[in-house]
Amino acid sequence: MLQKLASFAGVQGPLVTIVMDGYGLAKSETGSAIAAARKPTLDRLFANYPNISLRAHGTAVGMPSDEDMGNSEVGHNAIGAGQVYSQGAALVADAIASGAIWAGEAWQQIVAGAKSGTLHFIGLFSDGNVHSHIDHLKAMVARAKQEGVKTVRVHALLDGRDVPETSALDYTVPFEAFLQELSTDGFDARIASGGGRMNITMDRYDANWSMVEKGWHTHVLGEGDQFASATEAVNALRERFPGTIDQDLPPFVVARDGKPVGTIEDGDAVVLFNFRGDRSIEITRAFEELAFDKFDRVRAPRVTYAGMLQYDGDLKLPQRFLVNPPAITDTSGEWFSKSGVAQFACSETQKFGHVTYFWNGNRSGKFDGETYQEVPSDVVPFEQRPWMKSAEIADAMIAALQSGKYKTLRCNFANGDMVGHTGNFRAATMAVEAVDLALARLLPVIDAMGGIALITADHGNADEMYELDKKTKLPAQNKDGSFKAKTAHTLNPVPLVLYDNVSGGKLGLKALAGAGLSNIAATTANLLGFEKHAKWDESLLEIK
Ligand code: 3PG
Ligand code: CO
């Protein structure tokens, strides 16, 4: 149990933490869908309540460097755990640099498994460093050759979501040249299949299994439109589907004489080179589960399978993994549970695991006293529904608040992020407006219950909807003069607002130098009248 705080007995009513996904604080209003949105409730919050900015990217959330943008996994891990851990991106880079990955049993088993067959790598094909990094893939392919593997096939999921929206050729062209150069002395490495990451394979949280089924037919069965190389496929598909950005491109298969070059067969080895779990779990289940029933696999090859990391510590998924995940312990969820605090967590499908699984340190299980509610997301491109399920999440939160059953409640509004990722500026302004409307409904209920809210975000996205020119720092332009849409997250800090109409001005927020998302757990503990856990970063609550 956490110790009681001497200076503050804690809020009498509920404490609500609201994560506005993808809501960063931009330096400039140009290209910010947040600045362009009409958002009277948010404006009122920033004008009238204590608010500070928090670091949400780079080393503040356990990424290898401050050049790395934040993302929902590391952001929610930091918020929920109250601590910063070296995250997958950093752990894998370190394991490769030190060579520890090659000495590990899992890599040895993969190499042994591939000696008589083919070694396949499936994963997100970019240097976004959110789910994967292409340098990790290159290191593994080169090492596989050194260790005597003869055939390597890569199944490349085109990104355009964590990197510029039409950058696929920046990766396929040099990478296919790299594979060709390496393909000497009886070694043969090629890209065998692929497609847009939001079209195949990388679904999350059971939102749309048909994406994974399409990926299976592409990577494993080798079914689909055939091309001579990945580069040729990208060029041809762009011509065939004008305006389609990389993340949405349809699947492709690389073939020679009408025959796919890299179907996955019995006796092969498969490495899923994504280190992040949410979008890796479903395809992993398709490979690992004997009694798999999410779709008809047609053929389920017996392969030696490994994930880059273990994606779910509770489900032990996958069984074999190349690098140990961060050992996230003593999270706020666990300690509030041990302190008898009833907790409620809610979001729509697309972000449901963020406020449950990521929040609790990549564990799909629940701590005692936790209640989860998932609002099913629409299965549509979100620029068509920028309001997403903000109203339904507000409904669920209001009902949970009014039930009086929960002392802490947390939710995530996905809009700023999911619509921000589409690169559609107009839709992103509506996304922000939808969140504003939801807050306008939620805040009075918090007041009525005598509660307090912390309003924050996990990283930026809608705050910069145009790519900035590296030299001029002004929005970059397409050939036709339009601005180049930016689909990725930003490096901007995020807000932390203390919505408090109950303490009579006793409470405020400290602007601690370098404060980041990991300071939120201790702040929450103090607001509940507890000392922070010794492992958590400092509280930002000022008690006057
Ligand atoms: C995604 O998976 O959608 C993006 O790569 C990262 O977005 P998220 O970190 O906000 O989920
Ligand atoms: Co995002």
XYZ file of C-alpha atoms and ligand atoms in Angstrom:
556
model
C 0.000 0.000 0.000
C 1.247 3.514 -0.808
C 1.911 5.778 2.199
C -0.580 8.520 3.047
C 0.489 12.048 2.194
C 0.744 14.366 5.228
C 0.026 17.643 3.458
C -3.088 16.709 1.479
C -5.837 14.227 2.221
C -6.636 13.722 -1.448
C -9.500 14.764 -3.657
C -12.862 13.808 -2.218
C -14.404 12.886 -5.526
C -12.930 10.985 -8.442
C -9.653 11.724 -10.190
C -9.843 11.542 -13.974
C -6.850 11.346 -16.324
C -7.710 12.250 -19.897
C -5.197 11.483 -22.650
C -5.804 13.436 -25.832
C -3.821 11.208 -28.168
C -1.660 13.125 -30.634
C -2.188 16.571 -29.052
C 1.170 18.356 -28.955
C 2.088 21.967 -28.292
C 3.422 23.317 -31.576
C 5.938 26.128 -31.795
C 4.090 27.665 -34.722
C 0.443 27.844 -35.691
C 1.252 27.173 -39.343
C 0.162 23.678 -40.172
C -1.348 23.014 -36.753
C -4.817 21.484 -36.914
C -5.053 22.256 -33.207
C -4.514 25.972 -33.775
C -7.016 25.875 -36.640
C -9.702 24.080 -34.636
C -12.543 25.844 -32.854
C -12.140 24.547 -29.317
C -13.722 26.785 -26.686
C -13.433 24.262 -23.874
C -9.726 23.627 -24.414
C -9.125 27.362 -24.775
C -10.874 27.908 -21.436
C -8.812 25.169 -19.804
C -5.516 26.677 -20.950
C -6.608 30.198 -19.987
C -8.023 29.486 -16.546
C -6.401 26.398 -15.021
C -2.846 25.546 -13.983
C -1.058 24.046 -16.973
C 2.508 23.168 -17.899
C 4.194 21.390 -20.771
C 5.762 17.956 -20.531
C 8.432 16.243 -22.588
C 6.958 13.359 -24.535
C 9.684 12.309 -26.952
C 13.253 11.061 -27.094
C 15.108 10.067 -23.972
C 12.283 11.430 -21.775
C 10.280 8.359 -22.816
C 13.145 5.863 -23.156
C 13.876 6.284 -26.871
C 17.498 6.014 -28.035
C 17.921 9.744 -28.759
C 16.154 13.085 -28.660
C 15.829 12.885 -32.431
C 13.207 10.170 -31.882
C 9.600 11.281 -31.762
C 7.328 9.969 -29.068
C 4.703 7.337 -29.665
C 1.752 5.844 -27.884
C 3.551 2.806 -26.548
C 6.391 4.626 -24.852
C 4.089 7.506 -23.879
C 1.484 5.350 -22.170
C 4.203 3.181 -20.604
C 5.736 6.318 -19.064
C 2.402 7.737 -17.899
C 1.256 4.459 -16.375
C 4.575 3.339 -14.893
C 5.774 6.696 -13.586
C 9.269 5.698 -14.669
C 11.334 5.826 -17.820
C 12.659 2.536 -19.140
C 14.937 1.983 -22.093
C 12.373 0.969 -24.669
C 12.384 -1.627 -27.467
C 14.076 0.698 -29.959
C 16.977 1.291 -27.591
C 17.178 -2.275 -26.272
C 17.374 -3.813 -29.730
C 19.936 -1.261 -30.950
C 22.069 -1.999 -27.877
C 21.744 -5.774 -28.258
C 22.903 -5.511 -31.864
C 25.753 -3.112 -31.028
C 27.047 -5.351 -28.244
C 26.410 -8.574 -30.149
C 24.307 -9.926 -27.282
C 21.452 -10.641 -29.693
C 23.596 -13.127 -31.699
C 24.676 -14.997 -28.584
C 21.080 -15.445 -27.456
C 19.397 -18.827 -27.677
C 16.524 -17.454 -29.757
C 18.774 -16.170 -32.561
C 20.723 -19.425 -32.529
C 17.502 -21.390 -32.872
C 16.368 -19.169 -35.732
C 19.656 -19.700 -37.565
C 19.552 -23.440 -36.904
C 15.918 -23.516 -38.041
C 16.754 -21.678 -41.264
C 19.800 -23.726 -42.294
C 17.781 -26.224 -44.273
C 15.092 -23.801 -45.362
C 14.543 -20.073 -45.754
C 14.860 -17.327 -43.163
C 11.971 -14.867 -43.468
C 11.833 -11.411 -41.937
C 8.426 -9.736 -41.662
C 8.027 -6.201 -40.372
C 7.583 -2.498 -40.774
C 10.017 -1.351 -43.419
C 11.305 2.078 -42.379
C 13.506 3.890 -39.908
C 10.541 5.326 -37.981
C 11.781 3.612 -34.800
C 8.212 3.356 -33.507
C 7.593 -0.293 -34.359
C 10.895 -1.208 -35.990
C 14.090 0.095 -37.552
C 15.432 -0.967 -40.943
C 18.998 -0.942 -39.552
C 18.046 -3.819 -37.237
C 16.835 -5.754 -40.271
C 20.033 -5.044 -42.205
C 22.174 -6.218 -39.310
C 20.211 -9.466 -39.043
C 20.365 -10.236 -42.759
C 24.140 -9.652 -42.822
C 24.622 -11.787 -39.719
C 22.465 -14.580 -41.108
C 24.772 -14.783 -44.117
C 27.839 -14.884 -41.866
C 26.307 -17.718 -39.904
C 25.689 -19.813 -42.976
C 22.017 -19.208 -43.794
C 21.606 -19.552 -47.556
C 18.252 -17.971 -48.341
C 16.628 -14.879 -46.842
C 13.271 -13.421 -47.784
C 11.940 -10.100 -46.514
C 8.244 -9.278 -46.260
C 8.191 -5.499 -46.246
C 5.317 -3.525 -44.767
C 5.421 -0.066 -46.276
C 5.217 2.659 -43.685
C 4.294 6.254 -44.601
C 2.842 6.736 -41.116
C 5.900 7.058 -38.878
C 7.915 8.496 -41.797
C 6.894 10.763 -44.724
C 3.733 9.559 -46.408
C 5.262 8.640 -49.782
C 8.789 7.662 -48.817
C 8.648 3.913 -49.584
C 11.163 4.112 -52.432
C 13.691 5.767 -50.117
C 13.777 2.394 -48.378
C 13.116 -0.184 -51.110
C 15.698 1.126 -53.598
C 18.788 1.115 -51.329
C 17.627 -1.992 -49.503
C 17.132 -4.054 -52.651
C 20.603 -2.914 -53.763
C 21.973 -3.939 -50.359
C 20.424 -7.402 -50.684
C 21.756 -7.803 -54.194
C 25.265 -6.884 -53.104
C 25.063 -9.365 -50.278
C 23.782 -12.107 -52.566
C 27.114 -13.684 -53.433
C 28.825 -16.951 -52.487
C 25.623 -18.949 -52.656
C 23.679 -16.493 -50.471
C 20.369 -15.319 -51.903
C 18.357 -12.522 -50.287
C 15.318 -10.732 -51.731
C 12.212 -8.849 -50.768
C 9.457 -11.384 -51.380
C 6.220 -9.587 -50.584
C 4.733 -6.580 -48.894
C 2.046 -3.930 -48.865
C 0.860 -0.896 -46.918
C 0.968 -1.380 -43.159
C -2.623 -0.120 -42.766
C -3.783 -2.457 -45.513
C -2.244 -5.756 -44.417
C -0.779 -7.602 -41.433
C -0.369 -4.839 -38.834
C -3.856 -4.636 -37.318
C -4.067 -4.092 -33.571
C -6.400 -4.863 -30.683
C -8.569 -7.196 -32.808
C -9.904 -4.186 -34.709
C -9.845 -5.771 -38.176
C -8.543 -9.320 -38.530
C -9.157 -9.290 -42.276
C -6.005 -7.148 -42.568
C -4.004 -9.959 -41.020
C -5.704 -12.522 -43.225
C -4.705 -10.506 -46.296
C -1.156 -10.354 -44.964
C -1.111 -14.135 -44.465
C -2.238 -14.728 -48.044
C 0.499 -12.357 -49.219
C 3.511 -13.372 -47.114
C 2.814 -17.039 -46.414
C 0.806 -18.244 -49.398
C 2.347 -15.875 -51.941
C -1.014 -14.952 -53.441
C -1.561 -11.591 -55.085
C -0.443 -9.270 -57.827
C 3.065 -10.145 -58.973
C 6.005 -7.830 -59.645
C 9.707 -8.291 -60.326
C 10.795 -6.367 -57.222
C 9.421 -4.317 -54.347
C 10.569 -1.127 -56.046
C 8.708 -2.075 -59.209
C 5.651 -2.916 -57.120
C 5.635 0.459 -55.372
C 5.968 2.327 -58.663
C 3.263 0.281 -60.365
C 0.828 0.416 -57.461
C 1.231 4.170 -57.159
C 0.383 4.509 -60.808
C -2.578 2.179 -60.482
C -3.921 3.867 -57.328
C -3.093 7.544 -57.686
C -3.117 9.513 -54.451
C -2.839 6.408 -52.275
C -0.163 6.970 -49.648
C 2.288 4.258 -48.631
C 0.495 3.024 -45.525
C -2.613 2.221 -47.608
C -1.000 0.639 -50.695
C -2.385 -2.813 -51.554
C -0.356 -6.000 -51.118
C 2.192 -7.232 -53.645
C 4.122 -10.412 -54.273
C 7.569 -10.595 -55.866
C 7.729 -13.404 -58.442
C 10.049 -14.910 -60.987
C 8.525 -16.666 -64.013
C 5.100 -16.416 -62.422
C 6.244 -18.102 -59.226
C 6.407 -16.222 -55.909
C 10.036 -16.045 -54.735
C 9.330 -16.392 -51.041
C 6.299 -18.283 -49.771
C 6.659 -19.525 -46.189
C 7.006 -23.302 -45.974
C 7.410 -26.074 -43.403
C 10.945 -26.028 -42.023
C 11.503 -22.293 -42.591
C 12.301 -19.762 -39.859
C 10.403 -16.513 -39.397
C 11.441 -13.390 -37.491
C 8.923 -10.628 -36.923
C 11.354 -7.747 -36.671
C 8.940 -5.251 -35.083
C 9.828 -4.580 -31.473
C 6.522 -2.939 -30.573
C 3.732 -5.243 -29.519
C 0.307 -3.828 -30.348
C 0.470 -4.444 -34.092
C 2.611 -7.589 -33.776
C 0.337 -9.725 -31.661
C -2.240 -10.794 -34.236
C 0.185 -12.019 -36.918
C 2.194 -13.721 -34.164
C -0.914 -15.581 -33.037
C -1.531 -16.698 -36.619
C 1.934 -18.278 -36.688
C 2.000 -19.692 -33.165
C -1.499 -20.870 -32.255
C -2.326 -24.455 -33.069
C -6.083 -23.993 -32.690
C -6.209 -20.661 -34.463
C -9.725 -19.552 -35.403
C -9.542 -15.902 -36.462
C -9.426 -16.788 -40.172
C -8.777 -19.796 -42.360
C -5.014 -19.968 -42.791
C -5.423 -22.500 -45.658
C -1.933 -23.762 -44.831
C -0.149 -23.286 -41.494
C 3.556 -23.946 -42.067
C 5.569 -25.443 -39.189
C 8.276 -22.837 -38.712
C 10.747 -21.695 -36.078
C 9.166 -18.379 -35.116
C 10.606 -15.482 -33.124
C 9.524 -11.944 -32.362
C 12.069 -9.190 -31.963
C 10.743 -8.757 -28.413
C 8.167 -10.453 -26.271
C 5.013 -8.515 -27.043
C 2.776 -9.550 -24.152
C 4.267 -10.492 -20.804
C 1.014 -12.003 -19.504
C 0.218 -14.145 -22.536
C 3.937 -14.942 -23.097
C 3.607 -13.998 -26.719
C 5.619 -14.924 -28.669
C 7.286 -17.834 -26.941
C 10.617 -17.146 -28.628
C 12.032 -13.607 -28.832
C 15.412 -12.160 -29.715
C 15.705 -9.373 -27.134
C 14.225 -9.098 -23.661
C 11.532 -6.411 -23.396
C 11.844 -3.667 -20.774
C 10.990 -5.155 -17.384
C 8.348 -2.626 -16.405
C 7.396 -3.125 -12.766
C 5.673 -1.204 -9.990
C 3.277 0.620 -12.273
C 0.667 3.021 -10.940
C -2.055 0.545 -11.917
C -0.460 -2.074 -9.688
C 0.154 0.220 -6.734
C -3.228 1.940 -6.847
C -4.706 -1.524 -6.906
C -2.623 -2.536 -3.862
C -3.785 0.673 -2.149
C -7.443 -0.209 -2.639
C -8.177 2.374 -5.332
C -10.914 1.273 -7.751
C -9.793 2.107 -11.298
C -11.720 2.491 -14.542
C -10.087 2.598 -17.989
C -11.836 3.312 -21.257
C -11.103 3.990 -24.899
C -12.228 2.907 -28.317
C -10.671 -0.182 -29.908
C -7.850 1.655 -31.693
C -6.493 2.951 -28.385
C -8.059 0.533 -25.925
C -4.829 -1.358 -25.333
C -3.046 1.944 -24.846
C -4.954 2.755 -21.634
C -4.885 -0.864 -20.426
C -2.007 -2.964 -21.823
C 0.542 -0.189 -22.459
C -0.545 1.676 -19.306
C 0.170 -1.396 -17.216
C 3.608 -2.077 -18.711
C 2.637 -4.232 -21.717
C 0.490 -6.612 -19.704
C -2.866 -7.681 -21.060
C -4.075 -8.809 -17.630
C -5.783 -6.618 -15.038
C -4.891 -5.702 -11.489
C -7.515 -6.212 -8.768
C -10.047 -3.419 -8.756
C -9.534 -2.448 -12.390
C -12.518 -2.246 -14.742
C -12.010 -1.848 -18.477
C -14.497 -0.691 -21.075
C -13.829 -0.864 -24.797
C -15.932 1.129 -27.242
C -15.721 -0.628 -30.640
C -14.015 1.588 -33.234
C -15.428 2.014 -36.706
C -13.508 0.095 -39.374
C -13.136 3.003 -41.810
C -10.433 5.421 -42.876
C -10.630 7.909 -40.041
C -10.556 11.024 -42.222
C -14.114 9.908 -43.044
C -15.127 9.863 -39.340
C -12.894 12.374 -37.555
C -15.166 12.397 -34.529
C -14.451 8.677 -34.153
C -15.973 7.400 -30.872
C -15.319 10.501 -28.778
C -19.006 10.882 -27.916
C -19.368 7.242 -26.909
C -16.213 7.385 -24.786
C -17.607 10.485 -23.076
C -20.887 8.582 -22.507
C -19.006 5.680 -20.939
C -16.896 7.956 -18.760
C -19.936 9.911 -17.610
C -21.767 6.706 -16.697
C -18.717 5.394 -14.845
C -18.299 8.679 -12.982
C -21.952 8.822 -12.032
C -21.920 5.222 -10.830
C -19.684 6.417 -7.975
C -17.813 3.109 -8.142
C -14.404 4.413 -9.208
C -11.825 6.585 -7.510
C -9.634 6.993 -10.578
C -10.762 6.935 -14.163
C -8.675 7.185 -17.301
C -9.537 7.477 -20.946
C -7.910 8.115 -24.278
C -9.441 10.146 -27.080
C -7.789 8.771 -30.215
C -8.858 11.543 -32.585
C -5.847 13.890 -32.753
C -3.582 10.944 -33.439
C -5.602 8.617 -35.657
C -6.906 11.420 -37.845
C -3.536 13.187 -37.697
C -1.986 10.048 -39.213
C -4.186 10.378 -42.302
C -2.479 13.655 -43.213
C -5.895 15.256 -43.840
C -5.743 18.735 -42.334
C -9.457 19.518 -42.477
C -10.388 16.203 -40.872
C -7.757 16.742 -38.175
C -9.284 20.088 -37.172
C -12.632 18.304 -36.815
C -10.921 15.603 -34.769
C -9.712 18.202 -32.292
C -13.146 19.827 -32.222
C -14.735 16.459 -31.433
C -12.434 16.049 -28.430
C -13.305 19.563 -27.315
C -17.010 18.705 -27.451
C -16.440 15.540 -25.437
C -14.533 17.501 -22.794
C -17.370 20.028 -22.652
C -19.663 17.182 -21.619
C -17.263 15.416 -19.314
C -15.928 18.293 -17.220
C -19.271 19.371 -15.676
C -19.850 15.777 -14.544
C -16.434 15.739 -12.886
C -17.445 18.975 -11.131
C -20.757 17.509 -10.032
C -18.943 14.534 -8.504
C -16.463 16.775 -6.673
C -13.619 15.465 -8.806
C -10.426 16.719 -10.387
C -9.003 15.974 -13.841
C -5.538 15.859 -15.339
C -5.725 16.525 -19.057
C -2.692 15.560 -21.083
C -1.450 13.770 -24.216
C 0.971 10.971 -25.040
C 2.775 12.718 -27.938
C 2.127 15.227 -30.682
C 0.576 14.625 -34.084
C -2.284 16.991 -35.084
C -0.083 19.907 -33.995
C 1.998 19.573 -37.207
C 0.129 18.440 -40.275
C 2.703 19.577 -42.850
C 6.246 18.344 -43.347
C 8.682 21.115 -42.562
C 11.478 21.877 -44.978
C 14.675 20.832 -43.203
C 16.492 24.045 -44.184
C 13.865 26.777 -44.055
C 11.742 25.167 -41.296
C 8.728 26.338 -43.308
C 6.072 23.914 -44.599
C 7.469 21.917 -47.519
C 5.561 22.066 -50.792
C 4.574 19.533 -53.427
C 5.272 20.217 -57.097
C 1.753 21.653 -57.494
C 2.341 24.164 -54.679
C 0.192 22.377 -52.106
C 1.719 21.636 -48.710
C 3.286 18.231 -48.149
C 1.095 16.408 -45.661
C 2.780 15.036 -42.561
C 1.338 11.830 -41.188
C 3.857 11.076 -38.423
C 4.040 12.123 -34.776
C 5.885 15.287 -33.751
C 8.721 16.062 -31.359
C 6.667 18.678 -29.532
C 5.925 18.652 -25.820
C 2.408 17.949 -24.588
C 0.197 19.780 -22.098
C -0.666 18.864 -18.551
C -3.703 20.756 -17.281
C -4.993 20.521 -13.723
C -8.754 20.896 -13.885
C -9.661 21.624 -10.304
C -12.729 23.473 -9.118
C -12.716 21.887 -5.679
C -9.523 22.739 -3.809
C -10.157 26.477 -3.711
C -6.764 27.254 -5.226
C -4.814 25.016 -2.822
C -3.430 22.951 -5.683
C -1.195 23.879 -8.587
C 1.382 22.395 -10.943
C 5.138 22.791 -10.571
C 7.099 23.575 -13.725
C 9.920 21.184 -12.883
C 12.828 21.450 -15.343
C 12.815 18.516 -17.747
C 9.457 17.204 -16.543
C 7.916 14.581 -18.760
C 5.126 12.043 -19.000
C 6.726 9.878 -16.324
C 5.956 12.571 -13.726
C 2.212 12.041 -14.103
C 1.912 8.863 -11.979
C 3.347 10.538 -8.876
C 1.171 13.601 -9.500
C -1.857 11.331 -9.632
C -0.814 9.584 -6.429
C -0.533 12.915 -4.619
C -3.931 14.004 -5.892
C -5.323 10.816 -4.374
C -3.648 11.685 -1.068
C -0.759 9.178 -1.365
C 2.996 9.572 -1.373
C 4.484 8.474 -4.681
C 6.091 5.048 -4.957
C 9.849 5.333 -4.389
C 10.594 4.263 -7.983
C 8.382 6.884 -9.624
C 9.618 10.183 -10.941
C 8.763 13.344 -8.995
C 5.234 14.604 -8.566
C 4.353 17.892 -10.221
C 1.608 18.709 -7.742
C 2.074 21.905 -5.841
C 0.224 21.967 -2.510
C -0.074 25.531 -1.266
C 0.590 3.421 -35.354
O 0.858 2.281 -34.989
O -0.553 3.759 -35.677
C 1.719 4.412 -35.467
O 2.876 3.770 -35.939
C 2.058 4.998 -34.153
O 0.943 5.572 -33.564
P 0.667 5.465 -32.004
O 2.004 5.388 -31.322
O -0.021 6.775 -31.721
O -0.194 4.299 -31.759
Co 0.023 7.697 -33.564
